[in-house]
Coordinates of C-alpha atoms and ligand atoms in Angstrom, one line a residue:
M214 CA 190.3 54.0 36.2
S215 CA 190.0 56.0 33.0
I216 CA 189.2 59.6 33.2
Q217 CA 190.5 60.0 29.5
P218 CA 188.0 60.5 26.7
F219 CA 186.7 57.4 25.0
I220 CA 188.3 56.8 21.7
P221 CA 186.0 54.9 19.3
Y222 CA 187.1 52.6 16.6
G223 CA 186.0 55.0 13.9
H224 CA 184.7 58.4 13.7
Q225 CA 183.9 61.1 11.0
W226 CA 185.7 64.4 10.6
L227 CA 183.7 67.2 9.5
D228 CA 185.4 70.6 9.2
D229 CA 184.0 74.2 8.6
G230 CA 184.2 73.8 4.9
D231 CA 182.1 70.6 5.0
I232 CA 179.4 72.3 7.2
S233 CA 179.3 75.5 5.1
A234 CA 178.8 73.4 2.0
V235 CA 175.9 71.5 3.6
S236 CA 174.5 74.7 4.8
A237 CA 174.7 76.3 1.4
A238 CA 172.9 73.3 -0.1
L239 CA 170.2 73.6 2.5
Q240 CA 169.5 77.2 1.5
S241 CA 169.3 76.3 -2.2
D242 CA 166.2 75.5 -4.0
W243 CA 166.8 71.7 -3.9
L244 CA 166.7 69.5 -0.8
T245 CA 166.4 66.1 -2.6
Q246 CA 166.9 65.8 -6.4
G247 CA 169.3 68.7 -7.1
P248 CA 172.4 69.3 -9.1
L249 CA 175.0 68.3 -6.5
I250 CA 174.0 64.6 -6.9
A251 CA 175.2 64.5 -10.4
E252 CA 178.3 66.5 -9.4
F253 CA 179.0 64.1 -6.6
E254 CA 178.7 61.1 -9.0
R255 CA 181.0 62.7 -11.5
A256 CA 183.6 63.4 -8.9
L257 CA 183.3 59.9 -7.5
A258 CA 183.6 58.3 -10.9
R259 CA 186.6 60.4 -11.7
R260 CA 188.2 59.6 -8.4
C261 CA 187.7 55.9 -8.8
G262 CA 188.6 55.8 -12.5
A263 CA 185.2 54.4 -13.5
K264 CA 182.8 55.8 -16.2
F265 CA 179.7 55.9 -14.2
A266 CA 178.7 56.4 -10.6
V267 CA 175.2 56.3 -9.1
A268 CA 174.7 57.7 -5.7
V269 CA 172.1 56.1 -3.4
A270 CA 170.7 56.2 0.1
N271 CA 173.3 53.9 1.8
G272 CA 175.8 51.0 1.1
T273 CA 173.2 48.4 1.7
A274 CA 170.9 50.1 -1.0
A275 CA 173.9 50.2 -3.4
L276 CA 174.5 46.4 -2.9
H277 CA 170.7 45.7 -3.3
L278 CA 170.7 47.6 -6.6
A279 CA 173.9 46.1 -7.9
A280 CA 172.6 42.6 -7.2
L281 CA 169.3 43.5 -9.0
A282 CA 171.1 45.2 -11.9
A283 CA 173.3 42.1 -12.1
G284 CA 170.1 40.1 -12.7
F285 CA 170.5 37.9 -9.6
G286 CA 167.3 36.2 -8.6
P287 CA 165.7 33.1 -7.6
G288 CA 167.7 29.9 -8.4
D289 CA 171.1 31.8 -8.4
E290 CA 173.8 31.4 -6.0
V291 CA 176.3 34.2 -5.5
I292 CA 179.5 33.6 -3.3
T293 CA 180.7 36.3 -0.8
S294 CA 183.0 36.2 2.3
P295 CA 181.7 35.1 5.8
I296 CA 183.9 37.8 7.3
T297 CA 182.0 41.0 6.4
F298 CA 179.0 43.1 7.5
V299 CA 175.8 41.2 6.9
A300 CA 174.6 43.4 4.1
S301 CA 177.1 41.8 1.7
A302 CA 175.1 38.6 2.0
N303 CA 171.6 40.1 2.8
C304 CA 171.5 41.9 -0.6
L305 CA 171.3 38.5 -2.4
L306 CA 168.4 37.3 -0.1
Y307 CA 166.6 40.6 -1.1
T308 CA 166.6 39.6 -4.7
G309 CA 165.7 35.9 -4.0
A310 CA 169.1 34.7 -4.9
C311 CA 171.0 32.5 -2.5
P312 CA 174.1 33.7 -0.7
G313 CA 177.0 31.2 -0.7
F314 CA 180.2 31.6 1.2
A315 CA 183.9 30.6 0.6
D316 CA 186.5 30.7 3.3
I317 CA 189.0 33.5 3.8
D318 CA 192.7 33.6 3.3
P319 CA 194.2 33.3 6.8
V320 CA 196.8 36.0 6.0
T321 CA 194.8 38.7 4.3
Y322 CA 191.4 37.9 5.7
C323 CA 189.9 38.4 2.2
L324 CA 188.2 35.7 0.2
D325 CA 190.5 32.8 -0.6
P326 CA 190.3 32.2 -4.4
A327 CA 191.2 28.4 -3.9
S328 CA 188.2 28.1 -1.5
V329 CA 186.0 30.1 -4.0
R330 CA 186.9 27.4 -6.7
R331 CA 185.8 24.6 -4.4
R332 CA 182.5 26.3 -3.6
I333 CA 181.4 26.8 -7.3
T334 CA 178.3 24.8 -8.3
P335 CA 176.4 24.8 -11.5
A336 CA 174.0 27.5 -9.9
T337 CA 176.9 29.9 -9.1
R338 CA 176.2 33.1 -11.0
G339 CA 178.3 35.7 -9.3
L340 CA 180.8 36.9 -6.7
I341 CA 180.8 39.5 -4.0
P342 CA 184.4 39.9 -2.9
V343 CA 184.8 42.2 0.1
H344 CA 188.1 44.3 0.2
F345 CA 188.3 43.6 3.9
A346 CA 189.7 46.5 6.2
G347 CA 190.7 48.4 3.1
Q348 CA 192.9 45.7 1.5
P349 CA 192.0 44.9 -2.1
C350 CA 191.1 41.1 -2.6
D351 CA 193.3 39.1 -5.1
M352 CA 191.3 40.5 -8.1
S353 CA 193.7 38.8 -10.5
E354 CA 192.7 35.3 -9.3
L355 CA 189.0 36.1 -8.6
G356 CA 188.8 37.7 -12.1
K357 CA 190.3 34.5 -13.7
I358 CA 187.7 32.3 -11.9
A359 CA 184.9 34.6 -12.8
R360 CA 186.0 34.5 -16.5
E361 CA 186.2 30.7 -16.4
H362 CA 182.7 30.2 -14.9
E363 CA 181.0 33.2 -16.4
L364 CA 180.4 34.9 -13.0
L365 CA 179.4 38.5 -12.6
V366 CA 181.6 40.2 -10.0
I367 CA 180.3 43.0 -7.6
E368 CA 183.2 44.4 -5.4
D369 CA 182.1 45.4 -1.9
A370 CA 184.3 48.2 -1.4
A371 CA 182.6 49.8 1.7
H372 CA 186.2 49.5 3.3
A373 CA 188.2 50.4 0.5
I374 CA 187.7 53.7 -1.3
G375 CA 191.0 55.1 -2.3
A376 CA 192.6 51.5 -2.3
S377 CA 194.4 50.1 -5.2
Y378 CA 196.3 47.1 -6.4
Q379 CA 199.0 46.4 -9.1
L380 CA 198.1 43.9 -11.8
N381 CA 200.2 43.2 -15.1
G382 CA 202.3 46.4 -14.4
Q383 CA 199.1 48.5 -14.1
N384 CA 197.8 50.3 -11.1
N385 CA 194.1 49.5 -10.6
L386 CA 192.0 51.8 -8.3
V387 CA 189.3 50.1 -6.3
G388 CA 186.1 51.2 -7.9
S389 CA 187.5 51.3 -11.4
C390 CA 185.8 48.0 -12.1
A391 CA 188.8 46.7 -13.9
H392 CA 187.9 43.2 -12.9
S393 CA 184.3 43.5 -12.0
A394 CA 180.9 44.7 -13.4
M395 CA 180.2 47.0 -10.4
T396 CA 181.8 48.3 -7.2
I397 CA 179.9 49.5 -4.2
F398 CA 180.8 52.0 -1.6
S399 CA 179.3 53.2 1.8
F400 CA 179.4 56.7 3.2
H401 CA 178.3 55.8 6.6
P402 CA 180.2 58.0 9.3
V403 CA 182.6 55.2 10.3
K404 CA 183.8 54.7 6.6
H405 CA 186.4 56.8 5.1
I406 CA 184.2 59.6 3.9
T407 CA 180.7 60.3 4.8
S408 CA 177.4 61.8 3.6
G409 CA 175.6 61.0 6.8
E410 CA 173.9 57.9 5.4
G411 CA 175.0 57.3 1.7
G412 CA 176.3 54.8 -0.7
A413 CA 177.3 54.4 -4.4
V414 CA 177.7 52.0 -7.3
T415 CA 180.4 52.4 -9.9
T416 CA 180.5 50.8 -13.3
N417 CA 181.8 51.0 -16.8
S418 CA 178.7 49.6 -18.4
S419 CA 176.1 52.1 -19.8
E420 CA 173.5 49.3 -19.6
L421 CA 174.1 48.6 -15.9
Y422 CA 174.3 52.4 -15.3
E423 CA 170.9 52.9 -16.8
K424 CA 169.3 50.1 -14.8
L425 CA 170.8 51.4 -11.6
L426 CA 169.3 54.9 -12.2
L427 CA 166.1 53.3 -13.1
L428 CA 165.8 51.1 -10.0
R429 CA 166.9 53.8 -7.6
N430 CA 163.8 55.6 -8.4
H431 CA 160.9 53.2 -8.3
G432 CA 161.7 51.8 -11.8
I433 CA 160.3 55.1 -13.3
A434 CA 161.5 56.3 -16.6
R435 CA 160.7 60.0 -17.8
D436 CA 163.1 60.4 -20.6
P437 CA 160.9 60.5 -23.8
G438 CA 163.6 58.4 -25.7
R439 CA 163.0 55.6 -23.1
L440 CA 159.2 55.5 -22.9
E441 CA 157.2 52.6 -24.2
R442 CA 154.4 55.0 -25.0
Y443 CA 153.6 58.6 -24.5
D444 CA 150.3 60.0 -23.1
G445 CA 151.3 63.6 -22.8
P446 CA 153.6 65.9 -21.1
W447 CA 152.7 64.8 -17.6
Y448 CA 153.6 61.2 -18.5
Y449 CA 156.0 58.9 -16.7
E450 CA 156.3 55.2 -16.9
M451 CA 157.1 52.5 -14.3
Q452 CA 159.0 49.9 -16.2
E453 CA 160.6 47.8 -13.4
L454 CA 159.9 47.2 -9.8
G455 CA 162.4 49.6 -8.3
F456 CA 162.8 51.4 -4.9
N457 CA 163.1 54.8 -3.4
Y458 CA 166.9 54.6 -2.8
R459 CA 167.7 58.2 -3.6
I460 CA 170.2 60.3 -1.8
T461 CA 169.5 63.9 -1.1
D462 CA 171.4 67.0 -2.6
F463 CA 172.7 68.2 0.8
Q464 CA 174.2 64.8 1.5
C465 CA 176.0 65.1 -1.8
A466 CA 177.3 68.5 -0.7
L467 CA 178.9 66.8 2.1
G468 CA 180.1 63.9 0.1
L469 CA 181.8 66.2 -2.5
Q470 CA 183.6 68.0 0.3
Q471 CA 184.7 64.8 2.0
L472 CA 185.8 63.3 -1.4
E473 CA 188.3 66.2 -1.6
R474 CA 189.8 65.4 1.7
L475 CA 189.9 61.6 1.0
T476 CA 193.7 61.6 0.1
A477 CA 194.6 63.4 3.3
F478 CA 192.3 61.0 5.3
I479 CA 194.1 58.0 3.8
E480 CA 197.5 59.5 4.5
R481 CA 196.5 59.8 8.3
R482 CA 195.2 56.3 8.3
L483 CA 198.4 55.1 6.8
A484 CA 200.5 56.9 9.4
I485 CA 198.5 55.6 12.3
S486 CA 198.6 51.9 10.9
A487 CA 202.4 52.3 10.4
A488 CA 202.7 53.5 14.1
Y489 CA 200.8 50.4 15.3
D490 CA 202.8 48.0 13.0
E491 CA 206.0 49.5 14.3
A492 CA 204.9 49.1 18.0
F493 CA 203.4 45.6 17.7
R494 CA 205.5 43.9 15.0
A495 CA 207.9 42.4 17.5
M496 CA 205.2 41.2 20.0
P497 CA 205.0 37.4 19.7
E498 CA 201.4 37.6 21.3
L499 CA 200.1 39.6 18.3
I500 CA 199.6 39.1 14.4
I501 CA 199.6 42.6 12.7
P502 CA 197.8 43.0 9.4
V503 CA 199.7 41.6 6.3
I504 CA 199.2 43.5 3.1
R505 CA 199.8 41.4 -0.2
P506 CA 202.6 42.5 -2.4
G507 CA 201.1 44.8 -5.0
A508 CA 198.1 45.8 -2.8
F509 CA 197.7 49.3 -1.3
S510 CA 195.2 49.2 1.6
S511 CA 193.2 52.3 2.5
Y512 CA 193.1 51.0 6.2
H513 CA 189.4 51.4 7.0
L514 CA 190.2 48.9 10.0
Y515 CA 193.3 48.0 11.9
V516 CA 192.7 44.3 13.1
L517 CA 195.0 42.5 15.4
Q518 CA 195.0 38.8 15.9
L519 CA 195.6 37.9 19.6
R520 CA 197.7 34.7 19.3
T521 CA 198.3 33.9 22.9
I522 CA 195.9 36.0 25.0
D523 CA 192.2 35.7 25.5
R524 CA 190.1 38.0 23.2
A525 CA 187.2 38.5 25.6
Q526 CA 189.5 39.4 28.4
A527 CA 191.6 41.7 26.3
F528 CA 188.3 43.4 24.9
D529 CA 187.1 44.1 28.5
Q530 CA 190.3 45.5 29.7
L531 CA 190.8 47.7 26.6
R532 CA 187.2 49.0 26.9
E533 CA 187.8 49.7 30.6
Q534 CA 190.7 51.9 29.5
G535 CA 188.5 53.9 27.3
L536 CA 189.3 52.3 24.0
G537 CA 186.3 51.5 21.6
V538 CA 187.8 48.3 20.4
N539 CA 185.5 46.1 18.3
V540 CA 185.2 43.0 16.5
H541 CA 184.8 42.8 12.7
Y542 CA 183.0 40.5 12.0
I543 CA 181.0 37.7 13.5
P544 CA 181.0 35.3 10.6
V545 CA 177.9 35.7 8.7
H546 CA 177.2 31.9 8.3
L547 CA 177.0 31.5 12.1
Q548 CA 174.6 34.5 12.5
P549 CA 171.4 32.7 13.9
Y550 CA 169.3 33.7 10.8
Y551 CA 171.8 32.2 8.5
A552 CA 172.6 29.1 10.5
R553 CA 168.9 28.4 10.8
K554 CA 167.9 29.0 7.2
F555 CA 170.7 27.3 5.5
G556 CA 171.9 24.8 8.2
Y557 CA 175.5 26.2 8.7
L558 CA 177.5 24.7 11.5
P559 CA 180.4 25.8 13.4
G560 CA 183.5 24.3 11.5
D561 CA 181.9 25.1 8.0
F562 CA 184.5 27.9 7.3
P563 CA 187.4 27.0 9.7
E564 CA 189.7 29.9 8.6
A565 CA 187.0 32.5 9.0
E566 CA 186.1 31.1 12.4
R567 CA 189.6 30.9 13.6
Y568 CA 190.0 34.6 12.5
Y569 CA 187.0 35.5 14.4
A570 CA 188.0 33.9 17.6
R571 CA 191.2 36.0 17.7
A572 CA 190.3 39.4 16.1
I573 CA 190.2 42.8 17.6
S574 CA 189.9 46.0 15.8
L575 CA 191.8 49.0 17.2
P576 CA 190.7 52.6 16.9
I577 CA 191.7 54.0 13.6
F578 CA 190.4 57.3 12.2
P579 CA 192.0 60.5 10.7
R580 CA 191.2 62.7 13.5
M581 CA 193.0 60.7 16.1
N582 CA 196.2 62.7 17.1
D583 CA 199.6 61.3 18.0
D584 CA 198.6 61.2 21.6
D585 CA 195.6 59.1 21.0
V586 CA 197.7 56.7 18.9
R587 CA 200.3 56.5 21.8
R588 CA 197.5 55.9 24.4
V589 CA 196.2 52.9 22.3
I590 CA 199.6 51.5 21.8
R591 CA 200.4 51.7 25.6
A592 CA 197.0 50.2 26.5
I593 CA 197.7 47.1 24.2
Q594 CA 201.1 46.7 25.6
R595 CA 199.9 46.9 29.2
T596 CA 196.9 44.5 28.4
V597 CA 199.2 42.0 26.6
A598 CA 201.5 42.0 29.7
E599 CA 198.8 41.6 32.2
L600 CA 197.0 38.7 30.3
S601 CA 200.1 36.8 29.2
P602 CA 200.4 33.4 31.0
Ligands
PLP197 C1 179.2 49.4 6.0 C2 179.2 48.2 5.0 C3 178.1 48.0 4.2 C4 176.8 48.7 4.3 O1 176.9 50.1 4.3 P1 175.7 51.0 4.9 O2 176.0 52.3 4.2 O3 175.9 50.9 6.3 O4 174.4 50.4 4.4 C5 178.3 46.9 3.3 N1 179.4 46.1 3.4 C6 180.4 46.3 4.3 C7 181.6 45.5 4.1 C8 180.4 47.4 5.0 O5 181.3 47.6 6.0

């Protein structure tokens, strides 16, 4: 039926400037550890309003390093959302800590602070709130809970670079770590900006910053001021068990260019989401995304809830019409690995499961033109009409 091109749910946008910058980096003397890494880190920290940024190989590596720098390990429990990519929870297992979950708020799909409160045990050491779809979590409430229970907070902002929220009359950029110890980002091509693979951690703590740098590179220190002994000019020292989670110089060349385009990318995402809202708001079959007062979403995803029509049928019909609709996410606690290992059962996080049963993500990415947007809207309207009882 469809001869029109497939529209994926997300896609990168590289322009000539991006490609020239990568090309120039490839022709420089540095492929791996060059000057563009620190330059990208400085630009990212500035854009997010944080003191420090550490760029790494991908968002999962950023989560792993943040969890290690936080000191999470065996015996510790850390609460995250079941509605996220598996990496938000897996990073805890890598450290020997135990991922715990709390339910989501049925309106924003972010962690519900009241549910978090109920899930805290004496073993709980931290929180990993996920700014789902680009909407900042309720950091005021989560911050309060964290202070009361002495929990360390790592924000998973893989969806939310450029997002912000008002709190006590102040505008807080996601990544500024105003209510957390660290924030992580991903630069995978479906995210807002890309460096191919890539990720980063931001923090305002010089202690965490130094730890992240050490762990990114095998736990090896070279700086004479930081060595435990000194055998000679060749000498370096492995002080912790770290990893090779380095990013390359030419990836950071791309990251720097993309960061300059972030504001324009977000503006386009907002325009697309506004067009979707406008088209779908009055349709009783659908629930459009709801943004909390005071929150500014950077719209990584546009998720509809299908109230009265079958999600599987709608998914098939939309795919047949060439739309790369998707589902974000299968609740992590019901992934076979997690269900088996921790004994989770359907019904354990009812809001997350209800959300999952009805969720469908529509295409949203800056390079979509107005015709693409109209095509998505018409396809949804047609599918809803056909499937309505
Ligand atoms: C993409 C993503 C990650 C992992 O990032 P990668 O760069 O793919 O490793 C982590 N958390 C969330 C919520 C994500 O969407």
